Amino acid sequence: MRVGVDYWPAVTHAPGVGRYVRELVRALAQRPDLLELRLLDVGPSPRVMAEPALGLEGRDVRRLKLKAPRKVLAWGARLGLGADRWLGGCDVFHAVSPSEPVSSRALRTCAVSEWPAPEMERQAARALQACAAVFTFSRYAAEQLCTRLELDPQRVHALPVGCEHWRRTLEREPPLDQPPTVLVLGRVDERRNPLAVLRACEQLAADGVELRLRYVGRRGDSYDALRAYATRSPLSSRVQFDSEPQEHDLPSLVARATVLVHLSDGELTPVTPLEALATGCDVVLTRAPAFVEALGPAGRWIDAPAPATSPQQLAREIAAAIAERGDEFARRSRQAVAAAYSWRRHAELAAHIWRELVAQR
């Protein structure tokens, strides 16, 4: 069985769908007994990921590399030269965009990790309805896709996401930061209530708790107001912003932190909190269904939506995490929860679905 993959996101996007495609392909490349892998690396933009980070060295994987506008794939499809034919033919073509690249003869599958923008929802629904299979990363996401986009439940598959990629890059576990670091990852947006985290840390500092607060993520609609507030805060000297994080710095940064605070509602994948658990980092987070499904008792739960989360609630949970930071048994327990979520398992399940699709065809 030949499987083609749209590999361009893997080399041009460090986080998000780029990481998903890299890790899926890395895991598949390690199992040549499962399938023959072919990669379509066609598109513009700088290749931000160095070749060693892709995990393909020494692997027998065919890869078509071409720096050209992505619209050449659409032009080719109109002439009967779909993505699968660019790769010399394949049985299945897998992508992360609902509508492109288009395949000519291969069965098309798509992975969905984020909800489409409202203005794109109808178009995405039509494209996903035409796919032979849709992969997502939680049962909650599968239910939402079937309900809101009217997808056939028989074609939607919830595959447990992998999360060991950061831990894999650590040669050894680094020592914890001193004083303890409270970490917030992701775009600084109002819907994630980043100000509540700062106010919670202010309360703890006023009570004599030693800590530092670090925001690591792109500038969002709350960034300017948060920075302005932070400059007037009594905690100002202990608040740090990194709006252009480097992928290679993240594993050590998370492993050294005492606690990740992740306030987010309705996410389709639990990958961020699982990544933290894999390094041993404690996690305080909202009860988004995909998070609860994966973490269960391993999370420190906030019983309120992100916008309604109070600094008092956060302060209690952050204080508990700091008090437990030296508990090696608790740290290993968190890592054990994350260990059940591997990219190898994800890849094997995906390959099983592809084999069934080809057999049915």
C-alpha positions as semicolon CSV with decimal commas, in nm:
position;residue;x (nm);y (nm);z (nm)
1;M;0,000;0,000;0,000
2;R;0,134;0,340;-0,100
3;V;0,041;0,642;0,112
4;G;0,115;0,997;0,007
5;V;0,133;1,279;0,262
6;D;0,121;1,654;0,214
7;Y;0,455;1,720;0,382
8;W;0,489;2,094;0,316
9;P;0,340;2,196;0,656
10;A;0,595;1,976;0,833
11;V;0,892;2,178;0,708
12;T;0,738;2,527;0,711
13;H;0,545;2,527;1,041
14;A;0,716;2,430;1,368
15;P;0,406;2,401;1,590
16;G;0,050;2,285;1,528
17;V;-0,022;2,096;1,207
18;G;0,346;2,111;1,115
19;R;0,442;1,913;1,424
20;Y;0,158;1,667;1,362
21;V;0,273;1,591;1,006
22;R;0,640;1,562;1,113
23;E;0,565;1,322;1,393
24;L;0,319;1,110;1,192
25;V;0,568;1,073;0,908
26;R;0,858;1,005;1,146
27;A;0,659;0,722;1,308
28;L;0,547;0,579;0,974
29;A;0,901;0,592;0,836
30;Q;1,014;0,372;1,124
31;R;0,761;0,107;1,020
32;P;0,830;0,029;0,651
33;D;0,643;-0,297;0,704
34;L;0,318;-0,101;0,733
35;L;0,324;0,088;0,403
36;E;0,529;0,263;0,136
37;L;0,551;0,632;0,221
38;R;0,568;0,916;-0,033
39;L;0,597;1,283;0,066
40;L;0,479;1,588;-0,128
41;D;0,695;1,884;-0,022
42;V;0,565;2,145;-0,265
43;G;0,509;2,506;-0,167
44;P;0,674;2,842;-0,092
45;S;0,797;2,980;0,242
46;P;1,129;2,912;0,415
47;R;1,187;2,558;0,536
48;V;1,217;2,643;0,906
49;M;1,285;2,287;1,022
50;A;1,637;2,152;0,975
51;E;1,660;1,812;0,811
52;P;1,790;1,631;1,125
53;A;1,477;1,745;1,312
54;L;1,256;1,560;1,064
55;G;1,379;1,217;1,170
56;L;1,404;1,086;0,813
57;E;1,780;1,036;0,783
58;G;1,858;0,682;0,678
59;R;1,493;0,608;0,599
60;D;1,383;0,487;0,258
61;V;1,118;0,752;0,194
62;R;1,043;0,907;-0,144
63;R;1,006;1,285;-0,120
64;L;0,927;1,534;-0,394
65;K;1,072;1,875;-0,303
66;L;0,974;2,185;-0,499
67;K;0,971;2,549;-0,392
68;A;0,679;2,684;-0,591
69;P;0,344;2,852;-0,522
70;R;0,089;2,605;-0,385
71;K;-0,146;2,703;-0,665
72;V;0,061;2,491;-0,903
73;L;-0,098;2,191;-0,733
74;A;-0,446;2,331;-0,804
75;W;-0,351;2,399;-1,167
76;G;-0,219;2,046;-1,201
77;A;-0,537;1,899;-1,051
78;R;-0,747;2,078;-1,315
79;L;-0,539;1,903;-1,579
80;G;-0,579;1,564;-1,414
81;L;-0,244;1,580;-1,233
82;G;-0,358;1,551;-0,871
83;A;-0,132;1,531;-0,568
84;D;-0,113;1,152;-0,588
85;R;0,007;1,162;-0,949
86;W;0,281;1,412;-0,856
87;L;0,410;1,130;-0,636
88;G;0,395;0,867;-0,909
89;G;0,065;0,728;-0,786
90;C;-0,053;0,613;-0,445
91;D;-0,351;0,440;-0,290
92;V;-0,421;0,702;-0,023
93;F;-0,331;1,070;0,002
94;H;-0,335;1,228;0,350
95;A;-0,352;1,603;0,418
96;V;-0,424;1,854;0,695
97;S;-0,623;2,098;0,483
98;P;-0,984;1,995;0,412
99;S;-0,979;2,103;0,049
100;E;-0,622;2,089;-0,084
101;P;-0,414;1,943;-0,234
102;V;-0,662;1,753;-0,452
103;S;-0,591;1,393;-0,551
104;S;-0,674;1,236;-0,887
105;R;-0,737;0,870;-0,809
106;A;-0,614;0,809;-0,455
107;L;-0,853;0,793;-0,164
108;R;-0,822;1,120;0,025
109;T;-0,805;1,143;0,404
110;C;-0,765;1,452;0,622
111;A;-0,665;1,525;0,981
112;V;-0,853;1,799;1,170
113;S;-0,692;1,945;1,482
114;E;-0,851;2,293;1,483
115;W;-1,199;2,419;1,416
116;P;-1,225;2,601;1,081
117;A;-1,285;2,976;1,087
118;P;-1,658;3,063;1,076
119;E;-1,638;3,200;0,724
120;M;-1,469;2,877;0,607
121;E;-1,692;2,632;0,793
122;R;-1,933;2,555;0,509
123;Q;-1,652;2,505;0,257
124;A;-1,462;2,284;0,502
125;A;-1,774;2,077;0,565
126;R;-1,820;2,006;0,193
127;A;-1,454;1,910;0,151
128;L;-1,450;1,683;0,457
129;Q;-1,776;1,516;0,353
130;A;-1,597;1,411;0,033
131;C;-1,303;1,251;0,220
132;A;-1,282;0,876;0,257
133;A;-1,186;0,927;0,623
134;V;-1,132;1,213;0,867
135;F;-0,885;1,178;1,155
136;T;-0,912;1,380;1,472
137;F;-0,757;1,359;1,817
138;S;-1,036;1,319;2,073
139;R;-1,381;1,165;2,096
140;Y;-1,515;1,512;2,169
141;A;-1,371;1,641;1,841
142;A;-1,522;1,349;1,649
143;E;-1,866;1,418;1,796
144;Q;-1,842;1,790;1,716
145;L;-1,734;1,726;1,357
146;C;-2,023;1,487;1,299
147;T;-2,279;1,718;1,459
148;R;-2,172;2,060;1,334
149;L;-2,036;1,966;0,991
150;E;-2,277;1,677;0,928
151;L;-2,002;1,423;0,868
152;D;-2,074;1,051;0,850
153;P;-1,974;0,903;1,189
154;Q;-1,843;0,592;1,009
155;R;-1,583;0,808;0,836
156;V;-1,464;1,005;1,141
157;H;-1,192;0,841;1,354
158;A;-1,065;0,966;1,691
159;L;-0,698;0,863;1,706
160;P;-0,506;0,929;2,030
161;V;-0,247;1,197;1,968
162;G;0,122;1,146;2,039
163;C;0,306;1,367;2,287
164;E;0,657;1,229;2,342
165;H;0,837;1,453;2,092
166;W;0,961;1,713;2,344
167;R;1,075;1,453;2,595
168;R;1,257;1,268;2,316
169;T;1,481;1,570;2,247
170;L;1,594;1,602;2,610
171;E;1,925;1,421;2,667
172;R;1,847;1,429;3,039
173;E;1,586;1,586;3,263
174;P;1,697;1,941;3,346
175;P;1,673;2,071;3,703
176;L;1,361;2,266;3,791
177;D;1,381;2,646;3,774
178;Q;1,448;2,826;4,098
179;P;1,238;3,018;4,190
180;P;0,953;2,810;4,043
181;T;0,831;2,909;3,696
182;V;0,461;2,941;3,618
183;L;0,436;2,893;3,241
184;V;0,166;2,999;2,993
185;L;0,203;2,861;2,639
186;G;0,019;2,977;2,328
187;R;-0,106;3,291;2,164
188;V;-0,179;3,572;2,412
189;D;-0,551;3,613;2,346
190;E;-0,827;3,752;2,565
191;R;-1,033;3,433;2,530
192;R;-0,758;3,253;2,723
193;N;-0,768;3,505;3,010
194;P;-0,392;3,561;3,049
195;L;-0,451;3,851;3,289
196;A;-0,612;3,617;3,543
197;V;-0,287;3,419;3,557
198;L;-0,085;3,733;3,629
199;R;-0,326;3,843;3,902
200;A;-0,315;3,495;4,057
201;C;0,064;3,512;4,067
202;E;0,044;3,860;4,223
203;Q;-0,170;3,717;4,504
204;L;0,076;3,436;4,566
205;A;0,374;3,673;4,567
206;A;0,195;3,897;4,817
207;D;0,157;3,590;5,039
208;G;0,531;3,531;5,024
209;V;0,541;3,261;4,752
210;E;0,855;3,279;4,540
211;L;0,780;3,242;4,168
212;R;0,835;3,370;3,816
213;L;0,572;3,399;3,542
214;R;0,654;3,340;3,177
215;Y;0,427;3,388;2,875
216;V;0,553;3,203;2,566
217;G;0,345;3,255;2,253
218;R;0,262;3,488;1,969
219;R;0,112;3,831;2,026
220;G;-0,267;3,817;2,029
221;D;-0,548;4,058;2,100
222;S;-0,462;4,074;2,472
223;Y;-0,087;4,117;2,440
224;D;-0,058;4,497;2,452
225;A;-0,297;4,536;2,745
226;L;-0,125;4,257;2,936
227;R;0,220;4,406;2,882
228;A;0,093;4,745;2,997
229;Y;-0,055;4,592;3,311
230;A;0,262;4,392;3,378
231;T;0,480;4,705;3,376
232;R;0,270;4,848;3,663
233;S;0,249;4,520;3,852
234;P;0,444;4,461;4,175
235;L;0,551;4,140;4,001
236;S;0,688;4,325;3,696
237;S;1,050;4,220;3,745
238;R;0,944;3,854;3,755
239;V;0,721;3,850;3,445
240;Q;0,874;3,754;3,110
241;F;0,728;3,757;2,757
242;D;0,860;3,555;2,465
243;S;0,650;3,625;2,157
244;E;0,879;3,445;1,911
245;P;0,957;3,111;2,076
246;Q;1,198;2,873;1,904
247;E;1,087;2,512;1,871
248;H;1,420;2,375;1,995
249;D;1,393;2,576;2,320
250;L;1,049;2,452;2,422
251;P;1,130;2,103;2,558
252;S;1,377;2,230;2,819
253;L;1,165;2,533;2,899
254;V;0,860;2,319;2,981
255;A;1,060;2,052;3,165
256;R;1,215;2,317;3,393
257;A;0,880;2,482;3,473
258;T;0,688;2,384;3,785
259;V;0,342;2,427;3,635
260;L;0,180;2,501;3,301
261;V;-0,141;2,706;3,319
262;H;-0,354;2,631;3,014
263;L;-0,689;2,810;3,003
264;S;-0,874;2,718;2,685
265;D;-1,225;2,609;2,596
266;G;-1,334;2,383;2,313
267;E;-0,995;2,271;2,186
268;L;-1,015;1,960;1,969
269;T;-0,686;1,811;2,082
270;P;-0,526;1,762;2,426
271;V;-0,173;1,774;2,286
272;T;-0,043;2,081;2,475
273;P;-0,122;1,960;2,830
274;L;-0,008;1,608;2,737
275;E;0,324;1,747;2,610
276;A;0,373;1,912;2,950
277;L;0,289;1,593;3,139
278;A;0,538;1,401;2,925
279;T;0,820;1,619;3,062
280;G;0,688;1,584;3,418
281;C;0,550;1,939;3,437
282;D;0,233;1,988;3,644
283;V;-0,074;2,131;3,466
284;V;-0,355;2,364;3,574
285;L;-0,626;2,379;3,310
286;T;-0,992;2,433;3,228
287;R;-1,226;2,136;3,188
288;A;-1,232;2,135;2,808
289;P;-1,382;1,795;2,710
290;A;-1,077;1,690;2,508
291;F;-0,852;1,768;2,806
292;V;-1,064;1,578;3,059
293;E;-1,086;1,281;2,821
294;A;-0,707;1,246;2,804
295;L;-0,575;1,369;3,140
296;G;-0,842;1,261;3,388
297;P;-0,707;1,288;3,745
298;A;-0,361;1,395;3,620
299;G;-0,481;1,756;3,572
300;R;-0,548;2,030;3,826
301;W;-0,890;2,138;3,706
302;I;-1,050;2,483;3,702
303;D;-1,429;2,451;3,720
304;A;-1,507;2,757;3,506
305;P;-1,472;2,858;3,143
306;A;-1,148;3,037;3,061
307;P;-1,300;3,390;3,047
308;A;-1,470;3,336;3,385
309;T;-1,170;3,186;3,563
310;S;-1,094;3,386;3,875
311;P;-0,745;3,471;4,001
312;Q;-0,842;3,320;4,337
313;Q;-0,916;2,981;4,178
314;L;-0,591;2,989;3,985
315;A;-0,388;3,097;4,286
316;R;-0,508;2,795;4,487
317;E;-0,417;2,545;4,213
318;I;-0,083;2,709;4,129
319;A;0,008;2,713;4,499
320;A;-0,073;2,342;4,525
321;A;0,149;2,266;4,225
322;I;0,438;2,467;4,372
323;A;0,398;2,291;4,708
324;E;0,423;1,953;4,532
325;R;0,711;2,040;4,300
326;G;0,958;1,816;4,483
327;D;0,733;1,509;4,478
328;E;0,914;1,269;4,245
329;F;0,634;1,011;4,259
330;A;0,379;1,269;4,137
331;R;0,616;1,372;3,857
332;R;0,660;1,013;3,739
333;S;0,284;0,957;3,760
334;R;0,224;1,247;3,523
335;Q;0,479;1,106;3,280
336;A;0,311;0,766;3,298
337;V;-0,022;0,918;3,192
338;A;0,144;1,082;2,891
339;A;0,331;0,763;2,799
340;A;0,003;0,607;2,683
341;Y;-0,010;0,866;2,402
342;S;0,258;0,785;2,146
343;W;0,306;0,879;1,782
344;R;0,391;0,516;1,707
345;R;0,046;0,407;1,824
346;H;-0,117;0,692;1,632
347;A;0,064;0,595;1,312
348;E;-0,026;0,226;1,349
349;L;-0,394;0,311;1,393
350;A;-0,386;0,542;1,091
351;A;-0,221;0,271;0,879
352;H;-0,487;0,021;0,989
353;I;-0,765;0,256;0,873
354;W;-0,590;0,318;0,541
355;R;-0,555;-0,056;0,481
356;E;-0,925;-0,107;0,547
357;L;-1,019;0,176;0,309
358;V;-0,803;0,030;0,031
359;A;-0,941;-0,317;0,088
360;Q;-1,299;-0,190;0,075
361;R;-1,228;-0,003;-0,246
